[in-house]
Every structure is written in structure tokens, then in C-alpha cells.
Coordinates of C-alpha atoms in Angstrom, one line a residue:
Chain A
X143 CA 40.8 39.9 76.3
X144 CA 43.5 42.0 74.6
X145 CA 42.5 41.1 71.3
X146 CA 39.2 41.5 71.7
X147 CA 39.4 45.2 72.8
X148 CA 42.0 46.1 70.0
X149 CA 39.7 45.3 67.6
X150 CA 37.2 47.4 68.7
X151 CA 39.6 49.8 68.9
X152 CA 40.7 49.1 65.1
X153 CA 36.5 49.4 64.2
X154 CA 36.1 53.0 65.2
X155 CA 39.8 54.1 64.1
X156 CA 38.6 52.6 60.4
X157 CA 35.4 53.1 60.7
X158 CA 33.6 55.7 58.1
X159 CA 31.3 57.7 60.8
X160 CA 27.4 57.6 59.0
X161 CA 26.6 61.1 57.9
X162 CA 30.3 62.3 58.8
X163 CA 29.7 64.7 55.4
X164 CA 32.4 65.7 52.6
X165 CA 35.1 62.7 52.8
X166 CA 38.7 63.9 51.0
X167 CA 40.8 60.4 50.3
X168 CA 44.0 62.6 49.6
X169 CA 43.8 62.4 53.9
X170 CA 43.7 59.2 54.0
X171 CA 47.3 57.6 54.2
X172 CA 47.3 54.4 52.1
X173 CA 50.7 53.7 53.6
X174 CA 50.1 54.0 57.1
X175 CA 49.1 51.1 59.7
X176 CA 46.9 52.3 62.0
X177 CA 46.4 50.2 65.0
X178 CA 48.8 47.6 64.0
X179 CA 49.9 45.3 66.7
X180 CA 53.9 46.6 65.7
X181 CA 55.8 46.0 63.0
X182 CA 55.7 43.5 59.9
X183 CA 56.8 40.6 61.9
X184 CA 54.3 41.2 65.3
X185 CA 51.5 41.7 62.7
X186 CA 52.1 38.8 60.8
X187 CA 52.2 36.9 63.7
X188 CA 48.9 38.6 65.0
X189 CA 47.3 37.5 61.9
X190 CA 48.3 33.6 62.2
X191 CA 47.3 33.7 66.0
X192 CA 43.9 34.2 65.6
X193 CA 43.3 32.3 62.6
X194 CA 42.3 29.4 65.7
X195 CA 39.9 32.0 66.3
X196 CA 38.0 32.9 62.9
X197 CA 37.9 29.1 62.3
X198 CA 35.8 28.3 65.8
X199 CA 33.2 31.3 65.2
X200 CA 32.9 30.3 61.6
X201 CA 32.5 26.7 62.4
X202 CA 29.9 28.3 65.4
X203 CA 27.5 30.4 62.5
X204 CA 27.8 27.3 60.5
X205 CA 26.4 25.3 63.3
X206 CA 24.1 27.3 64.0
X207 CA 22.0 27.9 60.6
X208 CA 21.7 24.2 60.5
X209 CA 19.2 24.4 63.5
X210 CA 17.1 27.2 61.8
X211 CA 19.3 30.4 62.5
X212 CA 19.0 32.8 59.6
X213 CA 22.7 34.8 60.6
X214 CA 25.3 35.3 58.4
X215 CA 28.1 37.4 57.2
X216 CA 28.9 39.6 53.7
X217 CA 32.4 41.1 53.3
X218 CA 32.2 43.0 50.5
X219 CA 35.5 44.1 49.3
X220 CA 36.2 47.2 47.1
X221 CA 39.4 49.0 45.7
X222 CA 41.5 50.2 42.7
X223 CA 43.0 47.5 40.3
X224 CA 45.8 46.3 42.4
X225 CA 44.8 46.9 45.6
X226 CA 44.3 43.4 47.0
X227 CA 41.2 42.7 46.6
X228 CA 42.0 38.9 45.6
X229 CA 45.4 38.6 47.8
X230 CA 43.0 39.5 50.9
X231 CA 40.3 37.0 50.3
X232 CA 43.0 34.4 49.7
X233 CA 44.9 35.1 53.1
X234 CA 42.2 35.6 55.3
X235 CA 39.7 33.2 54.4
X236 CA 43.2 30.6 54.9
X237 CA 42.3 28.3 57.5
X238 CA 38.5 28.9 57.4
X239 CA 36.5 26.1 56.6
X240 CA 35.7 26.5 52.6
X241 CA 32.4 24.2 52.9
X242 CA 30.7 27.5 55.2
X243 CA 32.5 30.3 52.6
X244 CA 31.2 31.4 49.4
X245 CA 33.4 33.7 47.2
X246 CA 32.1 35.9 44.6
X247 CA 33.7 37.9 41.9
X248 CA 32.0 40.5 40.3
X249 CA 33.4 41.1 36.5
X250 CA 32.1 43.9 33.5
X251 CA 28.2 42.6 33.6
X252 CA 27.5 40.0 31.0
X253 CA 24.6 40.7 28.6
X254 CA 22.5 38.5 30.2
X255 CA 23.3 40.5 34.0
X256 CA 22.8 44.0 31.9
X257 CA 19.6 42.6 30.7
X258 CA 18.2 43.1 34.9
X259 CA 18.1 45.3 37.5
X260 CA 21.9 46.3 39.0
X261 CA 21.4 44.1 41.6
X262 CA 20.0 40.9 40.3
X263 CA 23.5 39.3 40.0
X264 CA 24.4 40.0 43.6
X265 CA 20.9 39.1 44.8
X266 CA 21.9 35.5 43.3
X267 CA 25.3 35.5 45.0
X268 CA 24.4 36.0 48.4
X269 CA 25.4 34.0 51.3
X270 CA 23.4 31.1 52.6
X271 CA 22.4 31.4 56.8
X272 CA 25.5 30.5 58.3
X273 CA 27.7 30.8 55.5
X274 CA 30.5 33.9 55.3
X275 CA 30.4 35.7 51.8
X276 CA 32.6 37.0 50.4
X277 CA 32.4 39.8 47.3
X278 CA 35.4 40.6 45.6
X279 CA 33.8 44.2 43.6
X280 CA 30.2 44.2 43.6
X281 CA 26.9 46.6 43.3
X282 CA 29.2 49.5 44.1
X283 CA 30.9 49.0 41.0
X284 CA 27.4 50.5 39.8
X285 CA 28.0 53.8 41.2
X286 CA 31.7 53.3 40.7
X287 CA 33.2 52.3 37.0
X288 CA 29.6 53.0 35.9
X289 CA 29.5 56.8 37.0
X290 CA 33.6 57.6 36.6
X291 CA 33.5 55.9 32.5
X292 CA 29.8 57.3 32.2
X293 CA 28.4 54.0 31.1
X294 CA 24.9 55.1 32.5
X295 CA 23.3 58.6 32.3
X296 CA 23.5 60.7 35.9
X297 CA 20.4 59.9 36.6
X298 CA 20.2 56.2 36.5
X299 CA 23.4 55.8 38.9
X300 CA 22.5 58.7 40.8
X301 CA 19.6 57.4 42.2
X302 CA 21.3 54.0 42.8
X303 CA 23.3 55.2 46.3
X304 CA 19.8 55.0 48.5
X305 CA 18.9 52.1 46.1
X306 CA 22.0 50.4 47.4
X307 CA 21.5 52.0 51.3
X308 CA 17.9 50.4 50.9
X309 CA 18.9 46.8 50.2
X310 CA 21.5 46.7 52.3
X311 CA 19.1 47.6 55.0
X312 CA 17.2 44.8 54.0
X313 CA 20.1 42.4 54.1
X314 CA 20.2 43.6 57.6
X315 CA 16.7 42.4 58.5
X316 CA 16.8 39.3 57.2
X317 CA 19.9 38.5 59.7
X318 CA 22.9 39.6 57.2
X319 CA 26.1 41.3 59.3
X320 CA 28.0 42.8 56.5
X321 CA 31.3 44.3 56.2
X322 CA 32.0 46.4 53.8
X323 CA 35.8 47.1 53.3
X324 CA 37.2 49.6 50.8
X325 CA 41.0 48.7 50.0
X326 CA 42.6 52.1 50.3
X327 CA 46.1 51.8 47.8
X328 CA 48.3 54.9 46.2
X329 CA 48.9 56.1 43.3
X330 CA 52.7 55.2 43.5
X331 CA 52.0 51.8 45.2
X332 CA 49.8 51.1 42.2
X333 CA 52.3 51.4 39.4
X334 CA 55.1 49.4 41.1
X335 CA 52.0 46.5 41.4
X336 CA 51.5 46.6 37.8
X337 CA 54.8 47.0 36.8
X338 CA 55.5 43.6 38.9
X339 CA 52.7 42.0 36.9
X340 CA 54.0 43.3 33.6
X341 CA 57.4 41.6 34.7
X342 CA 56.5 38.4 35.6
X343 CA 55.3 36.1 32.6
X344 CA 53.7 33.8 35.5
X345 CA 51.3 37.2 36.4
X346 CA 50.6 38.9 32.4
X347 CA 46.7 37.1 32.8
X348 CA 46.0 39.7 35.9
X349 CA 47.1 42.4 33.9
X350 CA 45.2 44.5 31.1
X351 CA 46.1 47.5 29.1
X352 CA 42.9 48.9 30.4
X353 CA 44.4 49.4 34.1
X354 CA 46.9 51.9 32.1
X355 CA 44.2 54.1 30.5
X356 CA 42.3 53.9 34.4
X357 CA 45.4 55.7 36.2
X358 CA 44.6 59.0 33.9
X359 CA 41.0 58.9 35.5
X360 CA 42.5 58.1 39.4
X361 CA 41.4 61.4 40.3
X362 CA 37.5 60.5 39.0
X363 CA 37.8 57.5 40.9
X364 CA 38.9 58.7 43.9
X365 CA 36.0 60.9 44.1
X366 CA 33.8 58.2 43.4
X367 CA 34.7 56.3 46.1
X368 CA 34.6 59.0 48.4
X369 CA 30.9 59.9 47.3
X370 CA 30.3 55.6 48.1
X371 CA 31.8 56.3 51.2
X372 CA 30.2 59.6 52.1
X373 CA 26.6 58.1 50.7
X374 CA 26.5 54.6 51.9
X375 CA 28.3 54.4 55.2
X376 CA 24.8 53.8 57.4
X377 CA 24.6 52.6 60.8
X378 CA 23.2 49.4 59.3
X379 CA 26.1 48.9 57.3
X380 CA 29.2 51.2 57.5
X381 CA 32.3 51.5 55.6
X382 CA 36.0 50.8 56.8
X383 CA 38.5 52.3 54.8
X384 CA 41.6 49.9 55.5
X385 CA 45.5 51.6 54.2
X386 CA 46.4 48.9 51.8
X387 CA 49.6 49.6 50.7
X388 CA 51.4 47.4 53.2
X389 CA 50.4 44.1 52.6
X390 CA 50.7 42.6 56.0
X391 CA 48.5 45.4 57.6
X392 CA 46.0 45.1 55.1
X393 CA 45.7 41.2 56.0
X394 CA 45.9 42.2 59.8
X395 CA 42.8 44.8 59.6
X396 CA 40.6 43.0 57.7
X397 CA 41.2 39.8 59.6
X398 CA 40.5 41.8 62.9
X399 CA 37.3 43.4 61.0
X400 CA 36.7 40.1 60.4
X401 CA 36.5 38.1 63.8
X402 CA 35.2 41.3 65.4
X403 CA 32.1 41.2 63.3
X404 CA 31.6 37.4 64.2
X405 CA 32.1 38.2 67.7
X406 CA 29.9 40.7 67.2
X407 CA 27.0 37.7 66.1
X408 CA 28.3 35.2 68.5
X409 CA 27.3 32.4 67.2
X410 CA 26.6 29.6 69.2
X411 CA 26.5 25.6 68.9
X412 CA 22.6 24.6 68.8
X413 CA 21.4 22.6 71.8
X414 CA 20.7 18.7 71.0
X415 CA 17.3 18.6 70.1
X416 CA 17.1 14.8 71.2
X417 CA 17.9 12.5 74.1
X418 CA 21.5 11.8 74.3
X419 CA 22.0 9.5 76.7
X420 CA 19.1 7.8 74.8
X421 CA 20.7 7.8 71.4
X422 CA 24.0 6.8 73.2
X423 CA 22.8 3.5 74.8
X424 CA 20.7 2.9 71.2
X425 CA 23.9 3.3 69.0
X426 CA 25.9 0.8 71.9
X427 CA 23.2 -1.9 70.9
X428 CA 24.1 -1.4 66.8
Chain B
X131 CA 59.7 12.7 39.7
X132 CA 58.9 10.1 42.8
X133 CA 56.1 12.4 44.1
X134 CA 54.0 11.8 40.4
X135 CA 54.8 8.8 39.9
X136 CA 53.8 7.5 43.4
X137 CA 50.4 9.2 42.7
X138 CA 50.4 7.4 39.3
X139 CA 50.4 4.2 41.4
X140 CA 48.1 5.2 43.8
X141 CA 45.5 6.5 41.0
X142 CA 45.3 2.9 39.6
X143 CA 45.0 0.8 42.6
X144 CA 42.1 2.7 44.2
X145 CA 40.0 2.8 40.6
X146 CA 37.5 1.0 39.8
X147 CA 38.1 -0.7 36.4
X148 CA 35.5 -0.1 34.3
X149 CA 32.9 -2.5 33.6
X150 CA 34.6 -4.7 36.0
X151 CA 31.3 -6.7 37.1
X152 CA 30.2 -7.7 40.4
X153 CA 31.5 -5.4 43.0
X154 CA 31.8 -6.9 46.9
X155 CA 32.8 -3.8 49.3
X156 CA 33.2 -6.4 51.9
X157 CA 36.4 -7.5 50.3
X158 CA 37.7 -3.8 50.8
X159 CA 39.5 -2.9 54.0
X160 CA 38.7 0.3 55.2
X161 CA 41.4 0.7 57.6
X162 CA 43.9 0.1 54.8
X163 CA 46.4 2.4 53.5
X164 CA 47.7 1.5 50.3
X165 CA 50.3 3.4 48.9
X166 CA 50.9 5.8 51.7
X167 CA 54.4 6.9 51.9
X168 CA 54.6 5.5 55.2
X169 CA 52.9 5.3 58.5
X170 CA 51.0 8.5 60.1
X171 CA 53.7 11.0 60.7
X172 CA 55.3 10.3 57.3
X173 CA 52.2 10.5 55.6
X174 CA 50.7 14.3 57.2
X175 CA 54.3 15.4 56.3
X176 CA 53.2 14.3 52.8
X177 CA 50.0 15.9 53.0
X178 CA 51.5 19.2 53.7
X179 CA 54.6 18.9 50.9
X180 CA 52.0 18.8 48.2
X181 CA 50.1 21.9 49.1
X182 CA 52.8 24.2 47.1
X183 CA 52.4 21.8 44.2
X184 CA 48.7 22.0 44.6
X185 CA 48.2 26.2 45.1
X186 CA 50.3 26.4 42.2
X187 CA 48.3 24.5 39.7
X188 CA 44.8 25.6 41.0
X189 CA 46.5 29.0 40.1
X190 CA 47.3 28.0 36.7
X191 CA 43.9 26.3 35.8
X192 CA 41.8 29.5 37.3
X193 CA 44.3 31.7 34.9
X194 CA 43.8 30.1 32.2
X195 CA 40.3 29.6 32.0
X196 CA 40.9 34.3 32.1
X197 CA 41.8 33.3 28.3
X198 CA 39.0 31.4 27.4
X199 CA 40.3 27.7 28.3
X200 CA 36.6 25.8 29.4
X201 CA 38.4 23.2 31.5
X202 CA 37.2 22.9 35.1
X203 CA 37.2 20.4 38.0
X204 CA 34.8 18.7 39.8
X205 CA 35.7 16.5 42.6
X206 CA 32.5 13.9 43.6
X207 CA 32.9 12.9 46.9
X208 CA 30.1 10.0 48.3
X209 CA 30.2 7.8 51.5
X210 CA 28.2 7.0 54.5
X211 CA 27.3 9.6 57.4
X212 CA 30.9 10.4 59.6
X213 CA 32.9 8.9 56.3
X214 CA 34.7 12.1 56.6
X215 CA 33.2 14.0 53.2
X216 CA 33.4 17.2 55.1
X217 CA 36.9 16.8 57.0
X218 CA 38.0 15.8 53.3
X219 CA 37.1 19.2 51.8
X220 CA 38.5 21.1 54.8
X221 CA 41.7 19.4 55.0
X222 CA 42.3 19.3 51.3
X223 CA 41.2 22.3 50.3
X224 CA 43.5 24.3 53.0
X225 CA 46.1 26.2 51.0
X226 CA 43.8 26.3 47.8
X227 CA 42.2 30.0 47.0
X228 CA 39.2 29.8 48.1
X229 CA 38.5 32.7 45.1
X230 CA 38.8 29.2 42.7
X231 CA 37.2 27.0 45.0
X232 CA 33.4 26.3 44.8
X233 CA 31.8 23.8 47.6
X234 CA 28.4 22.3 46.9
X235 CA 26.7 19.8 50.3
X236 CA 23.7 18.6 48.6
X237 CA 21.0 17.6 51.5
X238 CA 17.9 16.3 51.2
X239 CA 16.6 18.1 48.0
X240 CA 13.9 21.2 48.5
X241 CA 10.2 21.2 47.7
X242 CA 11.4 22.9 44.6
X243 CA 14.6 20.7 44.2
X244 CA 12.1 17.8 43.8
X245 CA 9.5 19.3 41.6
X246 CA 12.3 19.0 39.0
X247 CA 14.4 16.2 37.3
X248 CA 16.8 15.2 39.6
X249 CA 20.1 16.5 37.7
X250 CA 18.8 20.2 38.0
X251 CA 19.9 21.1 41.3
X252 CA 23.0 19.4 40.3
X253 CA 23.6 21.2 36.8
X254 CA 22.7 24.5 38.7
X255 CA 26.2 24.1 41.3
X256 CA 28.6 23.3 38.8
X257 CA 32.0 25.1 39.0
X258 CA 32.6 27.4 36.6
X259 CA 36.1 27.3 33.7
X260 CA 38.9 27.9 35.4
X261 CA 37.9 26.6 39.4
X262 CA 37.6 23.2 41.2
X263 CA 33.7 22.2 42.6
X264 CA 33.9 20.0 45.7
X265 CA 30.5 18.2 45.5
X266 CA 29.5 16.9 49.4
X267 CA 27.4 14.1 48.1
X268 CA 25.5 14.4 44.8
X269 CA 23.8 13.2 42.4
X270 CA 24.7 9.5 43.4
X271 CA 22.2 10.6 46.4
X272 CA 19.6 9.7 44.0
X273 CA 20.8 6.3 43.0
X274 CA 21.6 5.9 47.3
X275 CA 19.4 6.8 49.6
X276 CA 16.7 7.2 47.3
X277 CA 16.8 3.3 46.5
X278 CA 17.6 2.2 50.2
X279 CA 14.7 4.2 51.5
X280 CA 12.2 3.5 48.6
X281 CA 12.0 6.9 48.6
X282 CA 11.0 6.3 44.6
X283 CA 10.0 3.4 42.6
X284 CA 13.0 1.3 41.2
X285 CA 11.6 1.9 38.1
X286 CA 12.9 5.3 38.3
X287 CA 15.8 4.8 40.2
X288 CA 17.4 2.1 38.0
X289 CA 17.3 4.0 35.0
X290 CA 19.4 7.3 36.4
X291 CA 23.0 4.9 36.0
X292 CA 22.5 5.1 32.9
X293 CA 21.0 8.9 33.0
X294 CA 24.5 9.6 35.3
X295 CA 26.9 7.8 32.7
X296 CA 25.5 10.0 30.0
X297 CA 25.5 13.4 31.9
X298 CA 28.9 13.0 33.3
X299 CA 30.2 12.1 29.7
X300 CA 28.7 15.2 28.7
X301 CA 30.3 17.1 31.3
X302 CA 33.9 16.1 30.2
X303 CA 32.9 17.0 26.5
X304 CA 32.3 20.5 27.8
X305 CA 36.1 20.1 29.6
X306 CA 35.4 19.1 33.0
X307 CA 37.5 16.5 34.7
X308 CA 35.9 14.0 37.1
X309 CA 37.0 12.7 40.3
X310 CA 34.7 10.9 41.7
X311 CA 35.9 9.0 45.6
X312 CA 34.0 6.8 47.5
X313 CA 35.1 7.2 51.5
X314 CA 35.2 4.0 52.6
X315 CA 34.5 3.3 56.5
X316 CA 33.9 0.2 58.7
X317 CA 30.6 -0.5 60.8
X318 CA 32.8 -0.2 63.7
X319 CA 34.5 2.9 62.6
X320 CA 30.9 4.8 62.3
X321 CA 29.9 3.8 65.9
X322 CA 33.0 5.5 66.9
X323 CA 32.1 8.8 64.7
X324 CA 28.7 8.7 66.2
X325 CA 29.8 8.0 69.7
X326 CA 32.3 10.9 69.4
X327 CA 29.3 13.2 68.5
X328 CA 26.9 12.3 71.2
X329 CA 29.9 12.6 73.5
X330 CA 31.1 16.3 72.4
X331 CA 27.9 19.1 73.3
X332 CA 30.0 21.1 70.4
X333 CA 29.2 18.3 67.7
X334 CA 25.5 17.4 68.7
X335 CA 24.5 19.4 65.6
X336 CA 26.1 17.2 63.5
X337 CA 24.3 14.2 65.2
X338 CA 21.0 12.9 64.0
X339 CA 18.9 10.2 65.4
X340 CA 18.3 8.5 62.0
X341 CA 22.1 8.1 61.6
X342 CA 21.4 5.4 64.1
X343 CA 18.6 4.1 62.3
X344 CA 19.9 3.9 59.1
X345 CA 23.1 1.7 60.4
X346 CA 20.5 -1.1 60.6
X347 CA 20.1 -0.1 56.5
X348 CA 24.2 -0.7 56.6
X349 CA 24.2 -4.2 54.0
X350 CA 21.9 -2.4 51.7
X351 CA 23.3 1.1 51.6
X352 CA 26.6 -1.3 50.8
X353 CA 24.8 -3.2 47.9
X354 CA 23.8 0.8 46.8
X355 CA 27.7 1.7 47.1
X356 CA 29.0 -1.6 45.1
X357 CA 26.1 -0.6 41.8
X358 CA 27.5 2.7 41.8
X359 CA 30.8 1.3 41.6
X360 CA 29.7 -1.2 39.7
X361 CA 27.9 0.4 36.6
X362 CA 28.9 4.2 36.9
X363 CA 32.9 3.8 37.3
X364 CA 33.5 4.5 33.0
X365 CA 36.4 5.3 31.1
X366 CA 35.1 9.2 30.9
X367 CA 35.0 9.1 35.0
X368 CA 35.9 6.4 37.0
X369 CA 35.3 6.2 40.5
X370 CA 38.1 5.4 43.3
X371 CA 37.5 4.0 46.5
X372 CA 39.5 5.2 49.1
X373 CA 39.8 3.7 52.7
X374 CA 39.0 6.0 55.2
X375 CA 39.0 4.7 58.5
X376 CA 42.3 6.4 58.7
X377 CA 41.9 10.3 58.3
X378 CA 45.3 10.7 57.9
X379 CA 45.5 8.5 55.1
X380 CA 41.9 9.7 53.6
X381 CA 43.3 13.2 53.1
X382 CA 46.7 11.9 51.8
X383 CA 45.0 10.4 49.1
X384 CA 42.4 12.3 48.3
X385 CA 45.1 15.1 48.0
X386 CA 47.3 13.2 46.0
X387 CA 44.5 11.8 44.0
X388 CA 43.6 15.7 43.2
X389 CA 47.2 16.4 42.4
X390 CA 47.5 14.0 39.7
X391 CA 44.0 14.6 38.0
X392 CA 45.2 18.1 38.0
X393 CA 48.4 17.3 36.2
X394 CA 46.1 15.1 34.0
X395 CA 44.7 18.6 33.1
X396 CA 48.1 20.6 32.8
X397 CA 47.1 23.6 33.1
X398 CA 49.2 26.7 31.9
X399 CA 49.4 30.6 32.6
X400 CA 48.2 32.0 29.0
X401 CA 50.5 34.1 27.3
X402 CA 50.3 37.7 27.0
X403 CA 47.7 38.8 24.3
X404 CA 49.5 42.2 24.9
X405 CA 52.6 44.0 23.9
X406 CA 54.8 44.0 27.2
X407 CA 57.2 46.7 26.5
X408 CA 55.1 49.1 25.0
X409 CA 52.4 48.4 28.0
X410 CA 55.9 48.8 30.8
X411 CA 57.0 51.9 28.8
X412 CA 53.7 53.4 28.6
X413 CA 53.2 52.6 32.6
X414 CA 56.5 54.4 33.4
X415 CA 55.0 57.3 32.2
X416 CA 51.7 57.4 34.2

């Protein structure tokens, strides 16, 4: 299937290769669409087409759990203010069944969160078996806002990047798939997004004053992200850096990323575990 | 505007009146479609004109619960096995952001679910400010099958109406709005659902053999329905019973009924807490 071998294709090209060694974002292009099934209007029409698709395996893992299968997905999405992390959830989870999806957003730690372990909040939020989570930020933000605005010493955050490699292994063995996507936006592209939220009344509650004073550290950030994706792309659970800057590539990739991992699983309905013709004739007699 | 006022309409004759008295569910047709806008065709092309309407005020209420507004939704949604509880969520739920969108099923509780009081489990899936909980089934399931089965003594049973009444009404004090819809269905109808299942190998996990059993229960699980209706339809949250033999016309006005309670709520984007100028000025420079 043509599909099915472009989106393998799209995994390797994205893919962040485990133990690849010193990773410079400044060679990433956030603007380009690699892979991409042609221009705006072919990958937009890509994206609807296999929304048919995404809905059947979904449905599939759903199905599945509910006969004691212990599978299920994490898409853990990570990015700059702006990048899309919300407008990506929105359009690809569109058309997925919302009773089998389970959205999470991670925000600045409560007291009550800071109070525990960096990862007892996402410990909480994970996915049921046959359910498709979805983390919009999440325990990278530990190694990520933490270590850039120095709100923990080196060496707690430090030690959390095999911390995190650890867990995620674990998530693995107890029948998680996860995909972990970073949102890869420019510097440029990032200033006309907030200026666009600045100038529409309807937008001023996504925008804060903070997101200014963040630009001046872009360069620390960008280095933290690279150490995440350096550190913590495993063979367990790799990193795909996806150019975000176009919109309608961004939805494309991480809708592919999305069905190939489920493809990956390949769910399966459950065989009856009754008679049917029996419970057929029984039901005729009600 | 005809749209709201046509849902006005609809909103009072599928309620419940409050204290009412003696409920007879035999008297309701469940293959009636009162106040659709027309026959099938007309009423899907309905379905989908709202969903604009619908985005766009789940938007609003999720932004301004970002400035501290507590007010939340919770949709309740009871009614026999194939009523169509979870075609209702997917269907009405399609368009909505699924980043404001939290969907409870509530099965037969845990080991640890029923080492507790039977509201825990409940309290513990409540949407937060700002998004709209879909509850497939609920707490009602304690006042349902627990009393058709026996599964406790009716001196416990019979006293969680009252229990319910007084939790919900302290759920709207803390800003949630109720809406709370019994799916409807015919005997006949639910051999047809069931029939359907046994026929299709891709729905057999959806079948159970005690579906069939419990349709000899069918009077009494209708006597549950009508006390529900009966004694926990109150001015704080009323139920509404809505036919649903015809899908079409179950996600119609379940949708439309979510529409209007959502304009009962008026949400509105919060205004910026920020100086706008300065902040565009200041971004021009980064």
C-alpha cells in the first residue's frame, strides 16, 4: 500500500537515530516539508484520507483492551510556545473516537504536583489499555523550562534524562507504544504567531507576557531540546523532530506518525468468547 | 435567531418537570422525533450546521475558565445496553477539541471502586473549569442495575436519590451545569442492536451474553428508569428523555440540547489582563 510504505519512509526521514551523538537544531529546517505527499492542497487532502484509517485502528486497540489486551499508545507532544502543540492535537485526534482518547496538558506544576516526584503527575495521566494518550508538554518540561530558567539545581535535572529513559522503558514493557514528537517552529515563525494572538481580542487568553521574555532565552532552549533529543531518543522510544512551521505538514507528519505507530501494534477485534449462533437463536426467542 | 429558539422548544418538551409524580415510560415513544427540523436528511444537515456554533463556544468556556471562571459541563448520559450512549459521544463530540473534552464509561465498579462510597469514583472523573465531561453511564448505575439486580439491599439503594439530588446540587454551586439524557429505545429496537452485533465478527466485543438475559429484566429496569426520572429530575438538573430509536434524531437532539445548555452558560473570551500595545511593541523588537 502506498501509504503504508510512505510512512515508513516519513519514520526514518524524522526519526532521531538513538545514540546519533551532538544534535545542532540550527540544521533542522523548521520550514521545510520533508516527505510531504506535494503541496498544501495534496497534503491536506492526504491528511483527510486517512482519517477512515486512524478511526478503524483506534476503534481496533479499543476493542481489543476490552478482552484483556494491555496495548496502548502515548503521543507525547513537545515544542516552543506557538508551535502547535494544541492546534495538532485538535486536528488529528478529529474524527477519532473521543470515548478511546485521553488528552492531557501539562501546565507550571501546582504545589501539590511540586510536593512529589517529577513524574507523579504524568504517572496519573497515563493512558488506559486501549486508549490513545495524548500529552500536550510533559516530564520533558523537567529537563526543559526547569534546566533553561534554572528552577532546579544541575544536579537534580541532570540526573532526570536516564530517569526519564528508565520509565519510558517501563512504559514499554507494560505494552505502551509511544510517540514522542517534538514540534520543530522558527524563530521568525514564532513572532508572527504571537503577534496574531496579540491582534486578535478572540486569542489575548493564549497569550502571556512571559512568551516575550522566553524569545531572549531561544538560544538556551534550543539547546535544551537538543540535549532531550540527543539523551532520550532510545530504541524503545525515539524522538521525531517534525518542521512545524507550515501548518498543514505539521498535521500531515504527525497524522502519518500516528497511524504508522498503530499499524505498527495492529490491533485486532477479539474473537467471540461465546456461542453465536447460540446467543442468536436465544435473543430470536426474547 | 430560529436555530435557539427551536432548541428552546426542544429543551422543554423532552424535560422532565420536576416533581412531576408518577412517571410511565411506556407512554413515551421511542421512535419519535419531536422537534426535529424535519425528516432524516434535513435533520443530519442540522446536526452538522451546529458544529461551528458548538466548536466555538466549547472554545470560549475552556478560555475562560484560563482566567479563573469555575464553570464546567458535565453531560450525564443513561439508557439501556445498544441505547446508543457511545454513538452519542462520538457523533456529538466530532468537531469539539478533544483538548476540552473529558469522556468517563463507568463499568462495573473495581474491587477498590466498591470498597468506597459509591460517589467516589464519580467525584474522582469530574471535568475540570473550563471543559465538558461526557459521563457513559454513572452514578444513576447505582440507583439501576444495582436495584434490578439486588446487587445491594434497598435499604441502601433507596436512600442514594436523595444522596444524588444533594451531590448534583452541590456540583452546580461549585459552577457546573447538568445535562442529564435518558436514551430512550424500544424492546424491539434492542433485539435489532443485539442482532446486529451477533451478526458483524467486528462488533462481537461489544456483545455480551447477559445483554440477552437482562432483556427478560426489561419492565423492571423501566420501573428503575421512571424513579430516576421520577425523583432525581430537580430544578438544579433536570433530566430529558430523548427518543432514540432514531440515531439520527438521538444525535440531533442531544447536540442541540448541548448547544442550548451551553448558551445557558454564555461563556466569554476573558479580556486581556495585559497591556496590548506595549506587549506588540515590545514583540516587534525581539
Amino acid at each position: 500500500m502506498a501509504q503504508h510504505s510512505g510512512s515508513k519512509e516519513l519514520r526514518s526521514r524524522l526519526r532521531v537515530a538513538p545514540g546519533r551523538g551532538p544534535l545542532d537544531l540550527t540544521a533542522y529546517d523548521s520550514s521545510d516539508t520533508p516527505g510531504s505527499p506535494g503541496g498544501k492542497r495534496r497534503t491536506l487532502a492526504a491528511t483527510e484520507a486517512m482519517r477512515p484509517r486512524l478511526a478503524e485502528l483506534q476503534q481496533r486497540l479499543y476493542a481489543q483492551s476490552t478482552a484483556g489486551d494491555p496495548r496502548r499508545l502515548l503521543v507525547v507532544l513537545q515544542g516552543m510556545d506557538t508551535s502547535g502543540k494544541g492546534g495538532t492535537v485538535k486536528h488529528v485526534a478529529t474524527g477519532l473516537n473521543p470515548t478511546g482518547v485521553r488528552v492531557r496538558t501539562f501546565k507550571a506544576p501546582t504545589e501539590e504536583e511540586r510536593a512529589h516526584p517529577f513524574l507523579w503527575r504524568i504517572r496519573k495521566a497515563l493512558p488506559d489499555a486501549g486508549e490513545i494518550g495524548v500529552f500536550d508538554r510533559s516530564h520533558y518540561e523537567d529537563v526543559l523550562v526547569v534546566r533553561v530558567r534554572a528552577l532546579a539545581p544541575r544536579a537534580t535535572w541532570s540526573d532526570r534524562y536516564d530517569v526519564i529513559n528508565r520509565f519510558e522503558q517501563s512504559l514499554v514493557d507494560d505494552g505502551f507504544t509511544l510517540l514522542k514528537v517534538f514540534l520543530h517552529i522558527g524563530y521568525e515563525e514564532q513572532r508572527e504567531r504571537l503577534l496574531a494572538r496579540l491582534d486578535r481580542p478572540s486569542k489575548h487568553w493564549k497569550f502571556d507576557p512571559q512568551d516575550i521574555a522566553d524569545r531572549a532565552l531561544w538560544p538556551a532552549y534550543q539547546e535544551a531540546y537538543a540535549a532531550v533529543l540527543e539523551r532520550c531518543s532510545t530504541d524503545a522510544a525515539p524522538w521525531y523532530v517534525v518542521p512545524a512551521d507550515r501548518k498543514w505538514y505539521r498535521n500531515w507528519a504527525v497524522g502519518t506518525l500516528l497511524l504508522q505507530h498503530l499499524e505498527m501494534i495492529g490491533p485486532a477485534y477479539p474473537k467471540a468468547a461465546f456461542d453465536v449462533p447460540g446467543n442468536r437463536a436465544k435473543l430470536l426467542r426474547t
